CSV table of C-alpha atoms in Angstrom, one decimal:
chain,number,residue,atom,x,y,z
A,1,UNK,CA,-0.1,-0.1,-0.1
A,2,UNK,CA,1.6,3.5,-0.9
A,3,UNK,CA,1.5,5.7,2.0
A,4,UNK,CA,0.3,9.5,1.5
A,5,UNK,CA,2.8,12.3,2.1
A,6,UNK,CA,2.1,14.6,4.8
A,7,UNK,CA,2.9,18.0,3.5
A,8,UNK,CA,3.0,20.3,0.5
A,9,UNK,CA,5.4,23.0,-0.7
A,10,UNK,CA,4.0,24.6,-3.7
A,11,UNK,CA,6.5,27.1,-5.7
A,12,UNK,CA,5.4,29.2,-8.5
A,13,UNK,CA,6.6,32.4,-10.4
A,14,UNK,CA,5.4,35.0,-12.5
A,15,UNK,CA,5.5,34.9,-16.2
A,16,UNK,CA,7.7,32.1,-17.0
A,17,UNK,CA,5.8,29.7,-19.3
A,18,UNK,CA,8.4,26.9,-20.1
A,19,UNK,CA,11.4,29.0,-20.5
A,20,UNK,CA,13.5,26.6,-18.5
A,21,UNK,CA,16.4,24.3,-19.3
A,22,UNK,CA,14.6,21.1,-18.6
A,23,UNK,CA,11.9,22.3,-21.2
A,24,UNK,CA,14.4,22.5,-24.1
A,25,UNK,CA,15.7,26.0,-23.7
A,26,UNK,CA,19.4,25.5,-23.9
A,27,UNK,CA,20.6,29.1,-23.3
A,28,UNK,CA,18.9,29.8,-19.8
A,29,UNK,CA,20.9,28.4,-16.6
A,30,UNK,CA,18.3,26.8,-14.3
A,31,UNK,CA,20.1,23.8,-12.6
A,32,UNK,CA,18.0,23.8,-9.6
A,33,UNK,CA,14.8,23.4,-11.5
A,34,UNK,CA,16.4,20.9,-14.1
A,35,UNK,CA,17.6,18.9,-11.2
A,36,UNK,CA,14.0,18.9,-9.5
A,37,UNK,CA,12.5,18.0,-12.8
A,38,UNK,CA,14.8,14.9,-13.2
A,39,UNK,CA,13.6,13.7,-9.7
A,40,UNK,CA,10.0,14.5,-10.4
A,41,UNK,CA,7.1,14.2,-12.6
A,42,UNK,CA,7.3,16.8,-15.4
A,43,UNK,CA,4.4,17.6,-17.8
A,44,UNK,CA,5.4,18.7,-21.0
A,45,UNK,CA,1.9,19.8,-22.1
A,46,UNK,CA,0.4,21.8,-18.9
A,47,UNK,CA,-1.7,24.8,-19.9
A,48,UNK,CA,-3.1,27.4,-17.7
A,49,UNK,CA,-6.6,28.4,-17.9
A,50,UNK,CA,-6.0,31.8,-18.6
A,51,UNK,CA,-2.8,33.9,-20.2
A,52,UNK,CA,-2.7,36.3,-17.3
A,53,UNK,CA,-1.8,36.5,-13.6
A,54,UNK,CA,-5.2,36.6,-11.5
A,55,UNK,CA,-7.5,34.3,-13.3
A,56,UNK,CA,-4.8,31.6,-14.1
A,57,UNK,CA,-3.8,31.7,-10.4
A,58,UNK,CA,-7.3,31.5,-9.4
A,59,UNK,CA,-8.0,28.2,-11.3
A,60,UNK,CA,-4.6,26.8,-9.9
A,61,UNK,CA,-5.5,27.4,-6.5
A,62,UNK,CA,-9.1,26.5,-6.7
A,63,UNK,CA,-9.7,23.9,-9.4
A,64,UNK,CA,-12.1,25.8,-11.0
A,65,UNK,CA,-12.3,27.8,-14.2
A,66,UNK,CA,-12.6,31.9,-14.0
A,67,UNK,CA,-16.0,31.8,-15.2
A,68,UNK,CA,-16.9,29.8,-12.2
A,69,UNK,CA,-14.9,31.3,-9.5
A,70,UNK,CA,-15.4,35.0,-10.5
A,71,UNK,CA,-11.7,36.1,-11.2
A,72,UNK,CA,-12.2,37.4,-14.7
A,73,UNK,CA,-9.5,40.1,-14.2
A,74,UNK,CA,-6.8,41.4,-12.2
A,75,UNK,CA,-7.4,41.4,-8.3
A,76,UNK,CA,-5.4,44.4,-7.5
A,77,UNK,CA,-6.7,48.2,-7.7
A,78,UNK,CA,-8.1,49.6,-9.9
A,79,UNK,CA,-9.4,46.2,-11.3
A,80,UNK,CA,-10.3,44.6,-7.9
A,81,UNK,CA,-11.7,41.1,-9.1
A,82,UNK,CA,-12.3,38.8,-6.4
A,83,UNK,CA,-13.1,35.0,-5.6
A,84,UNK,CA,-16.8,34.3,-5.3
A,85,UNK,CA,-16.0,32.0,-2.7
A,86,UNK,CA,-12.7,32.3,-1.0
A,87,UNK,CA,-13.3,29.1,0.8
A,88,UNK,CA,-12.7,27.1,-2.2
A,89,UNK,CA,-8.9,28.0,-2.1
A,90,UNK,CA,-6.7,24.9,-1.4
A,91,UNK,CA,-5.3,26.6,1.7
A,92,UNK,CA,-8.9,26.7,3.0
A,93,UNK,CA,-9.4,23.1,2.2
A,94,UNK,CA,-6.3,21.8,4.0
A,95,UNK,CA,-6.5,24.2,7.0
A,96,UNK,CA,-10.1,22.7,7.6
A,97,UNK,CA,-8.2,19.2,7.5
A,98,UNK,CA,-5.7,20.2,10.0
A,99,UNK,CA,-3.1,21.7,8.1
A,100,UNK,CA,-0.8,24.7,9.2
A,101,UNK,CA,-1.2,27.0,6.3
A,102,UNK,CA,1.4,29.8,5.2
A,103,UNK,CA,1.7,32.1,2.0
A,104,UNK,CA,4.7,33.9,1.2
A,105,UNK,CA,5.7,36.0,-1.9
A,106,UNK,CA,3.1,36.6,-4.7
A,107,UNK,CA,-0.5,36.9,-3.7
A,108,UNK,CA,-2.7,37.5,-6.8
A,109,UNK,CA,-5.4,34.9,-6.8
A,110,UNK,CA,-8.0,36.8,-4.8
A,111,UNK,CA,-8.8,40.5,-3.9
A,112,UNK,CA,-5.7,42.3,-3.0
A,113,UNK,CA,-6.2,43.3,0.5
A,114,UNK,CA,-3.8,43.5,3.7
A,115,UNK,CA,-2.4,40.5,4.6
A,116,UNK,CA,-4.3,39.6,7.8
A,117,UNK,CA,-7.4,39.7,5.6
A,118,UNK,CA,-6.1,37.7,2.8
A,119,UNK,CA,-5.2,35.1,5.4
A,120,UNK,CA,-8.8,35.1,7.0
A,121,UNK,CA,-10.5,34.9,3.7
A,122,UNK,CA,-8.3,32.2,1.9
A,123,UNK,CA,-7.6,30.0,5.0
A,124,UNK,CA,-3.9,30.8,5.8
A,125,UNK,CA,-2.6,30.8,9.2
A,126,UNK,CA,-0.1,33.5,8.2
A,127,UNK,CA,0.4,35.7,5.1
A,128,UNK,CA,3.4,37.6,4.1
A,129,UNK,CA,2.9,38.9,0.6
A,130,UNK,CA,5.3,40.8,-1.7
A,131,UNK,CA,8.8,41.0,-1.4
A,132,UNK,CA,12.0,40.5,-3.9
A,133,UNK,CA,13.8,36.9,-4.3
A,134,UNK,CA,16.1,37.2,-1.3
A,135,UNK,CA,13.1,38.3,0.9
A,136,UNK,CA,10.9,35.4,-0.1
A,137,UNK,CA,13.6,32.9,0.2
A,138,UNK,CA,14.6,34.1,4.0
A,139,UNK,CA,10.8,34.0,4.8
A,140,UNK,CA,10.2,30.5,3.1
A,141,UNK,CA,13.3,29.1,4.8
A,142,UNK,CA,12.1,30.4,8.2
A,143,UNK,CA,8.7,29.0,7.5
A,144,UNK,CA,10.1,25.5,6.9
A,145,UNK,CA,12.2,25.6,10.1
A,146,UNK,CA,9.0,26.5,12.2
A,147,UNK,CA,7.2,23.5,10.3
A,148,UNK,CA,9.9,21.1,11.1
A,149,UNK,CA,9.2,21.9,15.1
A,150,UNK,CA,5.6,21.2,14.8
A,151,UNK,CA,3.6,18.2,14.8
A,152,UNK,CA,0.8,19.0,12.4
A,153,UNK,CA,1.3,18.8,8.5
A,154,UNK,CA,2.0,21.9,6.5
A,155,UNK,CA,0.9,23.8,3.3
A,156,UNK,CA,3.6,26.3,2.0
A,157,UNK,CA,2.8,28.5,-0.6
A,158,UNK,CA,5.7,30.4,-2.3
A,159,UNK,CA,5.4,32.8,-4.9
A,160,UNK,CA,8.6,34.5,-6.6
A,161,UNK,CA,7.9,37.7,-8.3
A,162,UNK,CA,10.8,37.1,-11.0
A,163,UNK,CA,10.9,36.9,-13.8
A,164,UNK,CA,8.0,39.5,-14.2
A,165,UNK,CA,9.0,42.8,-15.8
A,166,UNK,CA,10.1,45.4,-13.2
A,167,UNK,CA,11.1,49.2,-13.6
A,168,UNK,CA,14.7,49.6,-13.4
A,169,UNK,CA,17.1,52.6,-13.4
A,170,UNK,CA,19.1,50.3,-15.9
A,171,UNK,CA,16.0,50.2,-18.4
A,172,UNK,CA,16.2,52.0,-22.0
A,173,UNK,CA,14.1,55.1,-22.3
A,174,UNK,CA,10.4,54.0,-22.6
A,175,UNK,CA,10.9,50.5,-21.9
A,176,UNK,CA,10.1,48.2,-18.7
A,177,UNK,CA,12.5,45.1,-18.7
A,178,UNK,CA,13.2,42.2,-16.7
A,179,UNK,CA,16.1,43.9,-14.5
A,180,UNK,CA,14.6,43.8,-11.0
A,181,UNK,CA,16.8,44.0,-8.1
A,182,UNK,CA,19.6,41.6,-8.0
A,183,UNK,CA,19.1,40.6,-11.7
A,184,UNK,CA,21.7,40.7,-14.4
A,185,UNK,CA,21.4,40.2,-17.8
A,186,UNK,CA,22.5,36.6,-18.8
A,187,UNK,CA,24.0,35.6,-22.4
A,188,UNK,CA,26.7,33.5,-21.0
A,189,UNK,CA,25.2,30.4,-23.2
A,190,UNK,CA,23.8,32.6,-26.1
A,191,UNK,CA,20.3,33.5,-26.6
A,192,UNK,CA,17.0,31.4,-27.2
A,193,UNK,CA,14.6,34.0,-29.2
A,194,UNK,CA,11.3,32.3,-29.4
A,195,UNK,CA,10.0,31.4,-32.8
A,196,UNK,CA,7.2,33.7,-32.6
A,197,UNK,CA,9.6,36.6,-32.3
A,198,UNK,CA,12.1,38.3,-34.9
A,199,UNK,CA,15.4,37.3,-33.9
A,200,UNK,CA,17.4,40.7,-34.0
A,201,UNK,CA,19.2,42.7,-31.8
A,202,UNK,CA,16.3,44.3,-29.7
A,203,UNK,CA,15.1,40.5,-29.0
A,204,UNK,CA,18.4,39.4,-28.1
A,205,UNK,CA,18.8,42.3,-25.6
A,206,UNK,CA,15.5,41.5,-24.2
A,207,UNK,CA,16.0,37.8,-24.0
A,208,UNK,CA,19.3,38.1,-22.3
A,209,UNK,CA,17.6,40.0,-19.4
A,210,UNK,CA,14.8,37.3,-19.3
A,211,UNK,CA,17.5,34.8,-19.0
A,212,UNK,CA,18.9,36.7,-16.2
A,213,UNK,CA,15.9,37.3,-14.3
A,214,UNK,CA,14.8,33.1,-14.7
A,215,UNK,CA,18.4,32.3,-13.5
A,216,UNK,CA,17.9,34.6,-10.5
A,217,UNK,CA,14.5,33.0,-9.6
A,218,UNK,CA,16.1,29.4,-10.0
A,219,UNK,CA,18.8,30.3,-7.5
A,220,UNK,CA,15.9,31.1,-5.0
A,221,UNK,CA,14.1,27.8,-5.7
A,222,UNK,CA,17.4,26.1,-5.0
A,223,UNK,CA,17.9,27.7,-1.7
A,224,UNK,CA,14.4,26.9,-0.4
A,225,UNK,CA,14.7,23.1,-1.7
A,226,UNK,CA,18.0,22.8,-0.1
A,227,UNK,CA,16.7,23.8,3.3
A,228,UNK,CA,13.7,21.4,3.0
A,229,UNK,CA,16.3,18.7,2.4
A,230,UNK,CA,18.7,19.9,5.3
A,231,UNK,CA,15.6,19.9,7.9
A,232,UNK,CA,14.8,16.3,7.0
A,233,UNK,CA,11.3,17.2,5.3
A,234,UNK,CA,12.1,16.0,1.8
A,235,UNK,CA,10.5,12.3,2.3
A,236,UNK,CA,7.3,13.5,3.5
A,237,UNK,CA,6.6,16.6,1.2
A,238,UNK,CA,5.2,16.9,-2.1
A,239,UNK,CA,6.7,19.7,-4.1
A,240,UNK,CA,5.1,21.4,-6.8
A,241,UNK,CA,6.6,24.0,-9.2
A,242,UNK,CA,4.5,26.0,-11.6
A,243,UNK,CA,4.2,29.4,-13.1
A,244,UNK,CA,1.0,31.5,-13.8
A,245,UNK,CA,1.3,31.7,-17.9
A,246,UNK,CA,3.3,32.2,-20.6
A,247,UNK,CA,6.3,35.0,-21.1
A,248,UNK,CA,5.7,38.6,-20.8
A,249,UNK,CA,6.6,39.1,-24.4
A,250,UNK,CA,4.5,40.0,-27.8
A,251,UNK,CA,2.4,37.4,-28.8
A,252,UNK,CA,2.7,35.3,-25.6
A,253,UNK,CA,1.2,36.4,-22.3
A,254,UNK,CA,-2.4,37.9,-22.7
A,255,UNK,CA,-2.9,35.6,-25.8
A,256,UNK,CA,-4.6,32.1,-26.2
A,257,UNK,CA,-1.8,30.7,-28.4
A,258,UNK,CA,0.3,28.1,-26.4
A,259,UNK,CA,3.0,30.6,-26.0
A,260,UNK,CA,0.5,32.2,-23.8
A,261,UNK,CA,-1.2,29.5,-22.1
A,262,UNK,CA,1.5,27.0,-21.8
A,263,UNK,CA,3.3,26.3,-18.4
A,264,UNK,CA,6.0,24.7,-16.8
A,265,UNK,CA,4.6,22.1,-14.1
A,266,UNK,CA,6.6,19.6,-12.3
A,267,UNK,CA,5.5,17.4,-8.9
A,268,UNK,CA,7.8,15.3,-6.7
A,269,UNK,CA,5.9,12.9,-4.7
A,270,UNK,CA,8.0,10.9,-2.2
A,271,UNK,CA,7.0,7.5,-1.6
A,272,UNK,CA,5.5,6.8,-5.1
A,273,UNK,CA,7.8,5.4,-7.6
A,274,UNK,CA,5.8,6.2,-10.8
A,275,UNK,CA,6.2,9.9,-10.1
A,276,UNK,CA,10.0,9.5,-9.9
A,277,UNK,CA,11.9,10.8,-13.3
A,278,UNK,CA,8.7,10.9,-15.4
A,279,UNK,CA,7.8,13.1,-18.4
A,280,UNK,CA,4.0,13.1,-19.1
A,281,UNK,CA,3.3,14.2,-22.7
A,282,UNK,CA,-0.5,14.2,-22.5
A,283,UNK,CA,-2.3,17.5,-22.1
A,284,UNK,CA,-3.2,18.5,-18.7
A,285,UNK,CA,-4.3,21.6,-17.0
A,286,UNK,CA,-3.9,23.8,-14.0
A,287,UNK,CA,-7.3,23.2,-12.8
A,288,UNK,CA,-6.0,19.4,-12.4
A,289,UNK,CA,-3.5,20.4,-9.7
A,290,UNK,CA,-5.7,20.8,-6.7
A,291,UNK,CA,-7.6,17.5,-7.4
A,292,UNK,CA,-4.2,15.9,-7.8
A,293,UNK,CA,-2.8,16.9,-4.6
A,294,UNK,CA,-6.1,16.2,-2.5
A,295,UNK,CA,-5.8,12.7,-4.1
A,296,UNK,CA,-2.2,12.2,-3.2
A,297,UNK,CA,-3.0,13.7,0.4
A,298,UNK,CA,-5.8,11.0,0.8
A,299,UNK,CA,-8.3,13.8,0.8
A,300,UNK,CA,-11.9,13.6,-0.8
A,301,UNK,CA,-12.5,15.5,-3.7
A,302,UNK,CA,-15.4,18.2,-3.7
A,303,UNK,CA,-17.8,17.8,-6.3
A,304,UNK,CA,-17.7,21.3,-7.7
A,305,UNK,CA,-14.0,21.1,-8.7
A,306,UNK,CA,-13.8,21.1,-12.4
A,307,UNK,CA,-10.1,19.5,-12.6
A,308,UNK,CA,-9.4,15.7,-12.5
A,309,UNK,CA,-6.9,14.1,-10.5
A,310,UNK,CA,-3.5,13.3,-12.4
A,311,UNK,CA,-2.9,10.3,-10.2
A,312,UNK,CA,-4.4,7.7,-12.7
A,313,UNK,CA,-2.4,9.5,-15.7
A,314,UNK,CA,0.8,9.2,-14.1
A,315,UNK,CA,0.4,5.9,-12.5
A,316,UNK,CA,-0.8,4.2,-15.6
A,317,UNK,CA,-4.7,3.7,-14.8
A,318,UNK,CA,-6.3,6.6,-16.6
A,319,UNK,CA,-7.0,8.6,-19.8
A,320,UNK,CA,-5.7,12.0,-20.4
A,321,UNK,CA,-8.1,14.7,-21.0
A,322,UNK,CA,-8.8,15.2,-24.5
A,323,UNK,CA,-9.5,19.1,-24.7
A,324,UNK,CA,-7.7,22.0,-22.7
A,325,UNK,CA,-9.8,25.2,-22.3
A,326,UNK,CA,-8.5,28.9,-22.0
A,327,UNK,CA,-10.0,32.2,-21.8
A,328,UNK,CA,-9.3,35.9,-21.4
A,329,UNK,CA,-12.0,38.5,-20.5
A,330,UNK,CA,-10.5,41.4,-18.7
A,331,UNK,CA,-6.6,42.3,-18.5
A,332,UNK,CA,-6.1,45.9,-18.5
A,333,UNK,CA,-9.1,46.2,-20.9
A,334,UNK,CA,-11.9,44.1,-22.0
A,335,UNK,CA,-10.9,41.6,-24.9
A,336,UNK,CA,-13.2,38.6,-24.6
A,337,UNK,CA,-12.0,35.5,-26.2
A,338,UNK,CA,-12.1,31.6,-25.5
A,339,UNK,CA,-10.2,28.7,-26.7
A,340,UNK,CA,-10.2,25.0,-27.0
A,341,UNK,CA,-7.3,22.7,-27.7
A,342,UNK,CA,-7.0,19.1,-28.8
A,343,UNK,CA,-3.8,17.3,-29.0
A,344,UNK,CA,-3.7,18.2,-32.7
A,345,UNK,CA,-5.7,21.5,-33.3
A,346,UNK,CA,-6.7,24.7,-31.6
A,347,UNK,CA,-9.7,26.9,-32.0
A,348,UNK,CA,-9.8,30.6,-30.6
A,349,UNK,CA,-12.9,32.8,-30.9
A,350,UNK,CA,-12.5,36.5,-30.4
A,351,UNK,CA,-15.7,38.1,-29.3
A,352,UNK,CA,-14.4,41.8,-29.6
A,353,UNK,CA,-12.8,44.0,-32.5
A,354,UNK,CA,-9.6,44.3,-30.1
A,355,UNK,CA,-6.2,44.6,-31.8
A,356,UNK,CA,-4.6,41.4,-32.4
A,357,UNK,CA,-2.1,42.2,-30.0
A,358,UNK,CA,-2.7,43.3,-26.3
A,359,UNK,CA,0.6,44.5,-25.2
A,360,UNK,CA,2.0,42.7,-22.3
A,361,UNK,CA,5.4,44.4,-22.1
A,362,UNK,CA,4.3,47.3,-20.2
A,363,UNK,CA,6.4,49.5,-22.1
A,364,UNK,CA,6.0,52.4,-24.8
A,365,UNK,CA,9.0,51.0,-26.8
A,366,UNK,CA,9.2,47.4,-28.0
A,367,UNK,CA,12.3,45.6,-28.3
A,368,UNK,CA,10.8,42.4,-29.6
A,369,UNK,CA,8.4,42.3,-32.5
A,370,UNK,CA,6.3,39.1,-33.7
A,371,UNK,CA,7.5,37.4,-36.9
A,372,UNK,CA,4.1,37.6,-38.4
A,373,UNK,CA,3.6,41.4,-38.1
A,374,UNK,CA,2.3,42.6,-41.4
A,375,UNK,CA,2.5,46.4,-42.0
A,376,UNK,CA,2.9,49.5,-40.0
A,377,UNK,CA,-0.5,49.1,-38.0
A,378,UNK,CA,-2.1,46.4,-35.9
A,379,UNK,CA,-5.2,44.9,-37.4
A,380,UNK,CA,-8.2,43.7,-35.5
A,381,UNK,CA,-8.5,40.0,-34.4
A,382,UNK,CA,-10.2,37.5,-36.7
A,383,UNK,CA,-13.6,36.2,-35.5
A,384,UNK,CA,-12.4,32.6,-35.7
A,385,UNK,CA,-8.8,31.3,-35.5
A,386,UNK,CA,-7.7,27.7,-36.1
A,387,UNK,CA,-4.4,26.1,-36.1
A,388,UNK,CA,-2.9,22.7,-37.0
A,389,UNK,CA,-0.6,22.3,-34.0
A,390,UNK,CA,1.3,19.4,-35.5
A,391,UNK,CA,2.3,21.4,-38.9
A,392,UNK,CA,2.3,24.9,-37.4
A,393,UNK,CA,3.0,24.7,-33.7
A,394,UNK,CA,3.7,28.3,-33.3
A,395,UNK,CA,0.1,29.0,-34.6
A,396,UNK,CA,0.9,31.4,-37.6
A,397,UNK,CA,-1.4,30.1,-40.2
A,398,UNK,CA,-5.2,30.6,-39.6
A,399,UNK,CA,-7.0,27.7,-41.3
A,400,UNK,CA,-10.5,28.8,-40.0
A,401,UNK,CA,-11.7,29.7,-43.5
A,402,UNK,CA,-10.5,26.5,-45.3
A,403,UNK,CA,-13.2,24.2,-46.2
A,404,UNK,CA,-10.8,21.1,-45.8
A,405,UNK,CA,-11.1,21.9,-42.0
A,406,UNK,CA,-14.8,22.2,-41.3
A,407,UNK,CA,-15.2,19.1,-39.5
A,408,UNK,CA,-12.4,20.1,-37.3
A,409,UNK,CA,-13.9,23.5,-36.6
A,410,UNK,CA,-17.3,21.6,-36.0
A,411,UNK,CA,-15.9,19.4,-33.4
A,412,UNK,CA,-14.1,21.9,-31.4
A,413,UNK,CA,-16.7,24.6,-31.4
A,414,UNK,CA,-18.9,22.0,-30.1
A,415,UNK,CA,-16.5,21.2,-27.2
A,416,UNK,CA,-16.0,24.8,-26.5
A,417,UNK,CA,-19.7,25.8,-26.6
A,418,UNK,CA,-20.1,23.0,-24.3
A,419,UNK,CA,-17.7,24.2,-21.9
A,420,UNK,CA,-19.0,27.7,-22.0
A,421,UNK,CA,-22.2,26.1,-21.1
A,422,UNK,CA,-20.9,24.2,-18.1
A,423,UNK,CA,-19.1,27.0,-16.7
A,424,UNK,CA,-21.9,29.5,-17.0
A,425,UNK,CA,-20.0,31.8,-19.2
A,426,UNK,CA,-21.1,35.4,-19.2
A,427,UNK,CA,-20.1,35.4,-23.0
A,428,UNK,CA,-23.0,33.4,-23.8
A,429,UNK,CA,-25.1,36.5,-23.2
A,430,UNK,CA,-24.2,39.2,-26.1
A,431,UNK,CA,-23.0,42.6,-24.7
A,432,UNK,CA,-25.5,45.3,-25.3
A,433,UNK,CA,-24.5,47.5,-28.6
A,434,UNK,CA,-22.0,44.8,-29.5
A,435,UNK,CA,-22.5,43.7,-32.9
A,436,UNK,CA,-19.0,41.8,-33.1
A,437,UNK,CA,-19.9,39.8,-30.1
A,438,UNK,CA,-23.4,38.6,-31.3
A,439,UNK,CA,-21.8,37.7,-35.0
A,440,UNK,CA,-19.0,35.9,-33.1
A,441,UNK,CA,-21.6,34.0,-30.9
A,442,UNK,CA,-23.9,33.0,-33.8
A,443,UNK,CA,-20.9,31.7,-35.7
A,444,UNK,CA,-19.8,29.8,-33.0
A,445,UNK,CA,-23.3,28.2,-32.3
A,446,UNK,CA,-23.4,27.7,-36.2
A,447,UNK,CA,-20.1,25.9,-36.3
A,448,UNK,CA,-21.0,23.7,-33.3
A,449,UNK,CA,-24.0,22.7,-35.4
A,450,UNK,CA,-22.0,22.2,-38.4
A,451,UNK,CA,-24.2,24.9,-40.3
A,452,UNK,CA,-22.5,27.6,-42.2
A,453,UNK,CA,-21.8,30.9,-40.2
A,454,UNK,CA,-23.5,34.0,-41.1
A,455,UNK,CA,-19.9,35.5,-42.1
A,456,UNK,CA,-16.7,34.2,-43.2
A,457,UNK,CA,-13.9,34.2,-40.5
A,458,UNK,CA,-10.8,36.0,-41.6
A,459,UNK,CA,-7.9,33.6,-43.0
A,460,UNK,CA,-5.4,36.0,-41.7
A,461,UNK,CA,-3.6,34.7,-38.7
A,462,UNK,CA,-4.3,36.6,-35.6
A,463,UNK,CA,-1.7,36.9,-32.8
A,464,UNK,CA,-2.5,38.8,-29.7
A,465,UNK,CA,0.1,39.4,-27.1
A,466,UNK,CA,0.8,41.8,-23.9
A,467,UNK,CA,-0.4,44.0,-21.3
A,468,UNK,CA,0.0,48.0,-20.8
A,469,UNK,CA,1.9,50.4,-18.7
A,470,UNK,CA,1.8,50.1,-15.0
A,471,UNK,CA,0.5,52.1,-12.1
A,472,UNK,CA,2.7,51.7,-8.9
A,473,UNK,CA,0.6,49.0,-7.8
A,474,UNK,CA,0.5,47.3,-11.3
A,475,UNK,CA,3.9,47.0,-11.7
A,476,UNK,CA,4.1,44.4,-8.9
A,477,UNK,CA,1.4,42.1,-10.5
A,478,UNK,CA,0.1,42.9,-13.8
């Protein structure tokens, strides 16, 4: 019989995507996370429910989608979205089961309030939010030392701000880069410019900063894991590492492309051999993390959870999910869109005439530009986008209007519409005075019923992208 581990250490960071050595990025130095991956189960095709901070984290920590949990946008002022039911947070569920619960660093999954209020609402015994890497490491290692002296099991949630963009006196004029306190650009191993960006001097400058920020975060993770081991807690603690969404680069964060939704996810589970040194290729979703942890801890699964436990997938007893769903509603402005992904294709439905690219660089001046940028202006997004992920993994050729793919569109549209129904998606009710929303919704319903849409979706590829310039509070969390 397999014994259940007692504790959970959940490590997460901002804006990483899968930009790690263990995910095939050869020019970023991440020895500590690479070592963790070698001992753990790494999910090669893990996806967030949303390509931006608060909705993605709300799904991670509740096992539910943003349409259900209420976090459709950022949770800090002036946006102030919040969980409909804070008691659905993982900390609340574990505290009620006798766990000591603590949050250190990034909190962005519920309304941003004073730490004491966040603790009371989400079920934490203690919350110390904010702080740079070294502050987070100091607090996390101290929390582990305290945990080692207690008899009850613990849930420790540790969030690193890095590699989020941060203002710096070292930034070029008009740019917010990745040079937060203590971060140095790192091109010692070269540059890995993502395939969706032009590989030029501006991109390489930005990637060198990003690589330095990721390396900086990795060193912090290593120090926390080293302390866990030194305290003798390794063999009774599940360790999870993940991020909220994709990189804060054009055509990644704030888009429903894989570059925006794809995330690193690894779980080290002591005492269960099937979880050691594994790489799982089928798709998984952030909403699956909470039910997986509850299963590993021997806790019951509440019926309202949307995700499913990954224990059967890893231990060879269950089938992987057939679809992953994504959504964007509000980031810094209203840009409603939904997506469904199978193992081979992705359908994106854009419900507004927003620009193809929402700017996640938080900068006036852009050093990186998409390879599919056409002309001097940014056109509106196409109503439908369909991509063949096997032949076009970077989602550059929109096949939505190609008759050869009509059956694929119909199958994915039916799955997407079903998910929207299940989650009570507010987009199922067209917004007043928004003709484009009504047209897109009619087209989605027509496609799901395999009937001709009332308009022909544009065949042009539609990127999307980033997020805007920050207020003093936004720069910490946007």
